[in-house]
Amino acid sequence: MINKLVSKIKKMEAPIVVGLDPMYEYVPSHIMKASIEKYGETLEAVGDAIFEYNKGIIDAIYDIAPAVKPQIAMYEQFGIPGLVAFKKTVDYAKSKDMVVIGDAKRGDIGSTSKAYATAHIGKIKVGSAEFAPFDEDFVTVNPYLGSDGINPFIDVCKEEKKGLFILVKTSNPSSGEFQDQEINGKPLYEMVGQKVDEWGKDCMGDDYSYIGAVVGATYPEMGEVLRKVMPKSYILVPGYGAQGGTAADLKPFFNEDGLGAIVNSSRGIICAYKNLEGFDEESFADASRQATINMIEDIKTIF
């Protein structure tokens, strides 16, 4: 799957991923109204509205953006109907040939980790039938439990030719409380990066590993260090836009050929109708497309 992601990034000249992280208040009122008319004031109505919102955005961007990244917590908050919307969103994005990064940040040990891997990027047998439960192409994983928590995911990656983005240095302000602590003269995030590089060497695509890393745009100096530590790992870069990361902050995450990183924007794109002049709720999808174009052009300025 890393080969497909890299190929689409090259073809579209767009090293970006759109975060589909819907909150109730983000959904345009006409969409929510239509869903409530069908299902009443229920969680089913919210799930239906979220999918219609996502569908509109996907329809507007699939030809210019290589990937989407639905954050599963934004769907779990609405219970089972929310998870149905998550699955429908994954399936619809894939029907448009987009790469799907499931932002689940799972991490546990043994059979639990294996179950998470099966749910998100693997398959499960029911009698003679086989099913891919959520069926994302990549999933984000928390490495805090060490190799016991990562190896079950890697095993599934090898079987299914799918991928991981492992949390290394996250974009949030308090990430340094743990991630920046020094051990034997090195910060913890650098040691995690070294493990990502080690895990990745056994899961290579053509040019990059199936095992990537998450490194926040808000820490470009650390990104520069980690780019060297993990030369064959793709870096998923959150924190651009709404969280304060700028195009100038992004250059250290890329290799000289302009590859090696994929930059995420969530609210800046899916809520663009609230901020871009000339758009309103009815034209939310057009606003998302324009915001995506703006992001792509902004990133091109660093090369």
Tab-separated table of C-alpha atoms in Angstrom:
chain	number	residue	atom	x	y	z
A	1	MET	CA	0.000	0.000	0.000
A	2	ILE	CA	2.925	2.372	0.531
A	3	ASN	CA	3.716	2.015	-3.170
A	4	LYS	CA	0.183	3.127	-4.080
A	5	LEU	CA	0.354	6.077	-1.693
A	6	VAL	CA	3.695	7.258	-3.083
A	7	SER	CA	2.475	6.788	-6.651
A	8	LYS	CA	-0.655	8.877	-6.057
A	9	ILE	CA	1.344	11.608	-4.317
A	10	LYS	CA	3.686	11.793	-7.322
A	11	LYS	CA	0.881	11.762	-9.875
A	12	MET	CA	-1.181	14.438	-8.125
A	13	GLU	CA	1.830	16.436	-6.926
A	14	ALA	CA	-0.027	16.613	-3.626
A	15	PRO	CA	1.705	15.257	-0.497
A	16	ILE	CA	-1.433	15.746	1.571
A	17	VAL	CA	-4.107	13.841	3.447
A	18	VAL	CA	-7.487	15.280	4.375
A	19	GLY	CA	-8.572	14.512	7.925
A	20	LEU	CA	-12.254	13.567	8.017
A	21	ASP	CA	-12.836	14.432	11.682
A	22	PRO	CA	-16.481	15.487	11.886
A	23	MET	CA	-18.032	17.059	14.938
A	24	TYR	CA	-21.793	17.548	15.244
A	25	GLU	CA	-21.445	21.306	14.852
A	26	TYR	CA	-19.398	20.969	11.651
A	27	VAL	CA	-22.198	19.302	9.687
A	28	PRO	CA	-24.120	21.846	7.569
A	29	SER	CA	-27.621	22.388	8.875
A	30	HIS	CA	-29.387	21.343	5.651
A	31	ILE	CA	-27.676	17.939	5.805
A	32	MET	CA	-28.550	17.439	9.460
A	33	LYS	CA	-32.133	18.546	8.862
A	34	ALA	CA	-32.592	16.012	6.057
A	35	SER	CA	-31.208	13.184	8.197
A	36	ILE	CA	-33.427	14.101	11.164
A	37	GLU	CA	-36.450	14.052	8.848
A	38	LYS	CA	-35.539	10.450	7.957
A	39	TYR	CA	-34.488	9.129	11.371
A	40	GLY	CA	-35.785	11.592	13.957
A	41	GLU	CA	-33.597	13.186	16.611
A	42	THR	CA	-31.473	10.066	17.022
A	43	LEU	CA	-27.878	8.940	16.806
A	44	GLU	CA	-28.840	7.215	13.563
A	45	ALA	CA	-29.655	10.642	12.138
A	46	VAL	CA	-26.254	11.955	13.175
A	47	GLY	CA	-24.459	8.979	11.653
A	48	ASP	CA	-26.360	9.413	8.407
A	49	ALA	CA	-25.600	13.139	8.304
A	50	ILE	CA	-21.918	12.604	8.978
A	51	PHE	CA	-21.631	10.162	6.109
A	52	GLU	CA	-23.438	12.518	3.722
A	53	TYR	CA	-21.108	15.334	4.827
A	54	ASN	CA	-18.030	13.164	4.286
A	55	LYS	CA	-19.357	11.904	0.966
A	56	GLY	CA	-19.749	15.451	-0.300
A	57	ILE	CA	-16.187	16.310	0.671
A	58	ILE	CA	-14.763	13.116	-0.852
A	59	ASP	CA	-16.642	13.776	-4.110
A	60	ALA	CA	-15.074	17.237	-4.204
A	61	ILE	CA	-11.453	16.249	-3.541
A	62	TYR	CA	-10.797	12.675	-4.673
A	63	ASP	CA	-9.195	13.789	-7.941
A	64	ILE	CA	-6.730	16.190	-6.270
A	65	ALA	CA	-5.989	14.591	-2.879
A	66	PRO	CA	-4.432	11.112	-2.627
A	67	ALA	CA	-5.710	10.168	0.822
A	68	VAL	CA	-8.153	10.764	3.645
A	69	LYS	CA	-7.669	10.179	7.362
A	70	PRO	CA	-10.855	9.585	9.374
A	71	GLN	CA	-10.265	9.910	13.137
A	72	ILE	CA	-12.268	7.112	14.702
A	73	ALA	CA	-12.999	8.909	17.990
A	74	MET	CA	-15.059	11.471	16.099
A	75	TYR	CA	-17.299	8.599	15.014
A	76	GLU	CA	-17.226	6.557	18.239
A	77	GLN	CA	-18.744	9.497	20.132
A	78	PHE	CA	-21.998	8.726	18.308
A	79	GLY	CA	-21.970	5.048	19.248
A	80	ILE	CA	-22.781	2.272	16.802
A	81	PRO	CA	-24.343	4.656	14.223
A	82	GLY	CA	-21.111	6.621	14.296
A	83	LEU	CA	-19.061	3.505	13.628
A	84	VAL	CA	-21.395	2.643	10.744
A	85	ALA	CA	-20.653	6.105	9.330
A	86	PHE	CA	-16.929	5.443	9.793
A	87	LYS	CA	-17.118	2.183	7.853
A	88	LYS	CA	-19.243	3.716	5.100
A	89	THR	CA	-16.761	6.584	4.845
A	90	VAL	CA	-13.806	4.187	4.511
A	91	ASP	CA	-15.605	2.171	1.846
A	92	TYR	CA	-16.721	5.227	-0.108
A	93	ALA	CA	-13.238	6.792	-0.115
A	94	LYS	CA	-11.776	3.501	-1.360
A	95	SER	CA	-14.436	3.314	-4.084
A	96	LYS	CA	-12.943	6.595	-5.341
A	97	ASP	CA	-9.467	5.008	-5.268
A	98	MET	CA	-8.319	7.121	-2.321
A	99	VAL	CA	-5.873	5.751	0.228
A	100	VAL	CA	-7.441	5.583	3.699
A	101	ILE	CA	-5.411	6.157	6.856
A	102	GLY	CA	-7.430	5.069	9.872
A	103	ASP	CA	-6.472	7.364	12.733
A	104	ALA	CA	-7.161	5.017	15.624
A	105	LYS	CA	-3.960	5.301	17.714
A	106	ARG	CA	-4.423	1.754	18.937
A	107	GLY	CA	-1.825	0.010	21.086
A	108	ASP	CA	-1.917	-2.946	23.450
A	109	ILE	CA	-0.198	-6.313	23.812
A	110	GLY	CA	-0.646	-9.874	22.611
A	111	SER	CA	-4.085	-10.976	21.518
A	112	THR	CA	-5.558	-7.522	22.132
A	113	SER	CA	-3.123	-5.859	19.753
A	114	LYS	CA	-3.740	-8.601	17.216
A	115	ALA	CA	-7.486	-7.985	17.492
A	116	TYR	CA	-7.015	-4.262	16.867
A	117	ALA	CA	-4.844	-5.045	13.836
A	118	THR	CA	-7.441	-7.475	12.487
A	119	ALA	CA	-10.239	-4.940	12.981
A	120	HIS	CA	-8.536	-2.107	11.135
A	121	ILE	CA	-6.213	-3.554	8.500
A	122	GLY	CA	-6.722	-7.322	8.601
A	123	LYS	CA	-9.284	-9.987	7.852
A	124	ILE	CA	-11.307	-12.360	9.997
A	125	LYS	CA	-12.900	-15.679	9.054
A	126	VAL	CA	-16.496	-16.597	9.814
A	127	GLY	CA	-16.851	-20.219	8.823
A	128	SER	CA	-15.710	-20.414	5.221
A	129	ALA	CA	-16.224	-16.687	4.620
A	130	GLU	CA	-13.624	-13.967	5.146
A	131	PHE	CA	-14.251	-10.325	6.017
A	132	ALA	CA	-12.208	-7.132	6.361
A	133	PRO	CA	-13.993	-5.384	9.284
A	134	PHE	CA	-13.012	-1.718	8.814
A	135	ASP	CA	-10.518	-2.236	5.978
A	136	GLU	CA	-8.377	0.890	6.144
A	137	ASP	CA	-5.091	0.908	4.202
A	138	PHE	CA	-3.014	2.270	7.087
A	139	VAL	CA	-3.664	2.667	10.801
A	140	THR	CA	-1.992	4.853	13.420
A	141	VAL	CA	-0.482	2.975	16.363
A	142	ASN	CA	0.783	3.986	19.818
A	143	PRO	CA	4.191	2.349	20.532
A	144	TYR	CA	4.251	2.937	24.299
A	145	LEU	CA	3.961	-0.790	25.061
A	146	GLY	CA	6.975	-1.643	22.914
A	147	SER	CA	7.467	-4.428	20.395
A	148	ASP	CA	4.795	-6.612	22.029
A	149	GLY	CA	2.260	-4.024	20.949
A	150	ILE	CA	3.690	-3.383	17.481
A	151	ASN	CA	4.594	-6.851	16.197
A	152	PRO	CA	0.980	-8.080	15.804
A	153	PHE	CA	0.304	-5.056	13.602
A	154	ILE	CA	3.452	-5.688	11.579
A	155	ASP	CA	2.438	-9.308	11.058
A	156	VAL	CA	-0.897	-8.193	9.579
A	157	CYS	CA	0.852	-5.540	7.463
A	158	LYS	CA	3.001	-8.239	5.891
A	159	GLU	CA	-0.005	-10.466	5.220
A	160	GLU	CA	-2.209	-7.753	3.760
A	161	LYS	CA	0.427	-5.389	2.296
A	162	LYS	CA	-0.987	-2.569	4.393
A	163	GLY	CA	0.799	-0.066	6.614
A	164	LEU	CA	1.270	1.679	9.948
A	165	PHE	CA	2.010	5.193	11.090
A	166	ILE	CA	3.574	4.920	14.545
A	167	LEU	CA	3.394	7.853	16.967
A	168	VAL	CA	6.903	9.266	17.403
A	169	LYS	CA	6.621	12.992	18.168
A	170	THR	CA	3.060	14.251	18.338
A	171	SER	CA	1.912	17.795	17.575
A	172	ASN	CA	0.145	18.590	20.857
A	173	PRO	CA	1.733	21.113	23.275
A	174	SER	CA	2.210	18.671	26.172
A	175	SER	CA	3.825	15.918	24.075
A	176	GLY	CA	7.218	16.788	25.537
A	177	GLU	CA	6.186	15.723	29.040
A	178	PHE	CA	7.145	12.200	28.018
A	179	GLN	CA	8.408	12.279	24.440
A	180	ASP	CA	11.223	14.783	25.050
A	181	GLN	CA	12.649	13.110	28.158
A	182	GLU	CA	16.247	12.038	27.718
A	183	ILE	CA	17.424	8.462	28.152
A	184	ASN	CA	21.158	7.821	27.867
A	185	GLY	CA	21.582	11.236	26.301
A	186	LYS	CA	18.857	10.877	23.679
A	187	PRO	CA	15.256	12.098	23.769
A	188	LEU	CA	12.647	9.357	23.911
A	189	TYR	CA	11.130	10.395	20.555
A	190	GLU	CA	14.482	9.762	18.847
A	191	MET	CA	14.707	6.309	20.390
A	192	VAL	CA	11.182	5.535	19.178
A	193	GLY	CA	12.215	6.781	15.739
A	194	GLN	CA	15.142	4.367	15.744
A	195	LYS	CA	12.747	1.507	16.533
A	196	VAL	CA	10.443	2.599	13.714
A	197	ASP	CA	13.418	2.477	11.347
A	198	GLU	CA	14.328	-0.972	12.665
A	199	TRP	CA	10.768	-2.311	12.344
A	200	GLY	CA	10.460	-0.792	8.897
A	201	LYS	CA	13.514	-2.448	7.379
A	202	ASP	CA	11.666	-5.761	7.392
A	203	CYS	CA	8.604	-4.317	5.612
A	204	MET	CA	9.920	-2.509	2.557
A	205	GLY	CA	7.977	-1.365	-0.470
A	206	ASP	CA	9.815	-0.208	-3.591
A	207	ASP	CA	11.401	2.878	-2.027
A	208	TYR	CA	9.763	3.315	1.365
A	209	SER	CA	8.737	1.078	4.211
A	210	TYR	CA	5.178	0.062	5.055
A	211	ILE	CA	6.037	1.260	8.584
A	212	GLY	CA	5.816	5.044	8.841
A	213	ALA	CA	5.833	7.578	11.648
A	214	VAL	CA	3.697	10.413	12.995
A	215	VAL	CA	5.691	13.600	13.656
A	216	GLY	CA	3.943	16.915	14.277
A	217	ALA	CA	4.458	19.943	12.018
A	218	THR	CA	4.712	22.054	15.166
A	219	TYR	CA	8.188	20.601	15.848
A	220	PRO	CA	10.211	21.154	12.630
A	221	GLU	CA	13.626	20.929	14.336
A	222	MET	CA	12.743	17.499	15.694
A	223	GLY	CA	11.309	16.579	12.317
A	224	GLU	CA	14.673	17.316	10.723
A	225	VAL	CA	16.419	14.959	13.147
A	226	LEU	CA	13.812	12.228	12.709
A	227	ARG	CA	13.905	12.484	8.909
A	228	LYS	CA	17.556	11.374	9.133
A	229	VAL	CA	16.843	8.709	11.753
A	230	MET	CA	14.075	7.151	9.626
A	231	PRO	CA	15.231	7.638	6.014
A	232	LYS	CA	12.932	4.957	4.567
A	233	SER	CA	9.826	5.698	6.626
A	234	TYR	CA	7.055	7.936	5.365
A	235	ILE	CA	6.201	10.629	7.895
A	236	LEU	CA	2.571	11.556	8.533
A	237	VAL	CA	2.644	15.208	9.589
A	238	PRO	CA	-0.329	16.524	11.603
A	239	GLY	CA	-0.475	20.035	13.008
A	240	TYR	CA	-0.536	22.036	9.754
A	241	GLY	CA	-3.053	24.867	9.632
A	242	ALA	CA	-5.461	24.964	12.569
A	243	GLN	CA	-2.830	23.718	15.039
A	244	GLY	CA	-0.299	26.356	13.982
A	245	GLY	CA	2.037	24.522	11.594
A	246	THR	CA	2.998	26.482	8.461
A	247	ALA	CA	4.397	25.513	5.058
A	248	ALA	CA	7.808	26.776	6.150
A	249	ASP	CA	7.724	24.301	9.042
A	250	LEU	CA	7.207	21.356	6.700
A	251	LYS	CA	10.397	21.290	4.648
A	252	PRO	CA	12.497	19.321	7.188
A	253	PHE	CA	10.025	16.418	6.987
A	254	PHE	CA	10.615	15.839	3.280
A	255	ASN	CA	13.497	14.273	1.436
A	256	GLU	CA	15.288	16.217	-1.292
A	257	ASP	CA	13.064	14.657	-3.964
A	258	GLY	CA	9.957	16.143	-2.339
A	259	LEU	CA	8.794	12.758	-1.061
A	260	GLY	CA	8.894	11.083	2.347
A	261	ALA	CA	6.120	13.016	4.071
A	262	ILE	CA	2.348	13.428	3.837
A	263	VAL	CA	0.794	16.457	5.535
A	264	ASN	CA	-2.602	16.345	7.215
A	265	SER	CA	-5.203	19.075	7.417
A	266	SER	CA	-8.566	18.405	9.036
A	267	ARG	CA	-10.603	21.406	10.193
A	268	GLY	CA	-8.900	23.688	7.677
A	269	ILE	CA	-10.473	21.680	4.870
A	270	ILE	CA	-13.665	20.118	6.184
A	271	CYS	CA	-14.757	23.386	7.827
A	272	ALA	CA	-13.501	25.623	5.023
A	273	TYR	CA	-17.036	26.853	4.291
A	274	LYS	CA	-16.945	28.638	7.657
A	275	ASN	CA	-13.777	30.582	6.837
A	276	LEU	CA	-13.299	31.021	3.090
A	277	GLU	CA	-14.911	34.078	1.564
A	278	GLY	CA	-17.611	33.364	-0.987
A	279	PHE	CA	-18.771	30.028	0.455
A	280	ASP	CA	-21.586	28.993	2.763
A	281	GLU	CA	-23.130	25.799	4.152
A	282	GLU	CA	-24.728	24.906	0.828
A	283	SER	CA	-21.354	25.093	-0.928
A	284	PHE	CA	-19.370	23.303	1.812
A	285	ALA	CA	-17.905	20.752	-0.625
A	286	ASP	CA	-16.722	23.443	-3.047
A	287	ALA	CA	-15.112	25.249	-0.126
A	288	SER	CA	-13.308	22.058	0.890
A	289	ARG	CA	-11.993	21.626	-2.640
A	290	GLN	CA	-10.709	25.206	-2.715
A	291	ALA	CA	-9.051	24.788	0.686
A	292	THR	CA	-7.384	21.608	-0.581
A	293	ILE	CA	-6.072	23.428	-3.644
A	294	ASN	CA	-4.811	26.245	-1.419
A	295	MET	CA	-2.991	23.749	0.807
A	296	ILE	CA	-1.340	22.007	-2.145
A	297	GLU	CA	-0.164	25.324	-3.585
A	298	ASP	CA	1.100	26.450	-0.183
A	299	ILE	CA	3.194	23.304	0.257
A	300	LYS	CA	4.650	23.657	-3.253
A	301	THR	CA	6.274	26.925	-2.158
A	302	ILE	CA	8.799	25.068	0.021
A	303	PHE	CA	10.368	23.116	-2.837
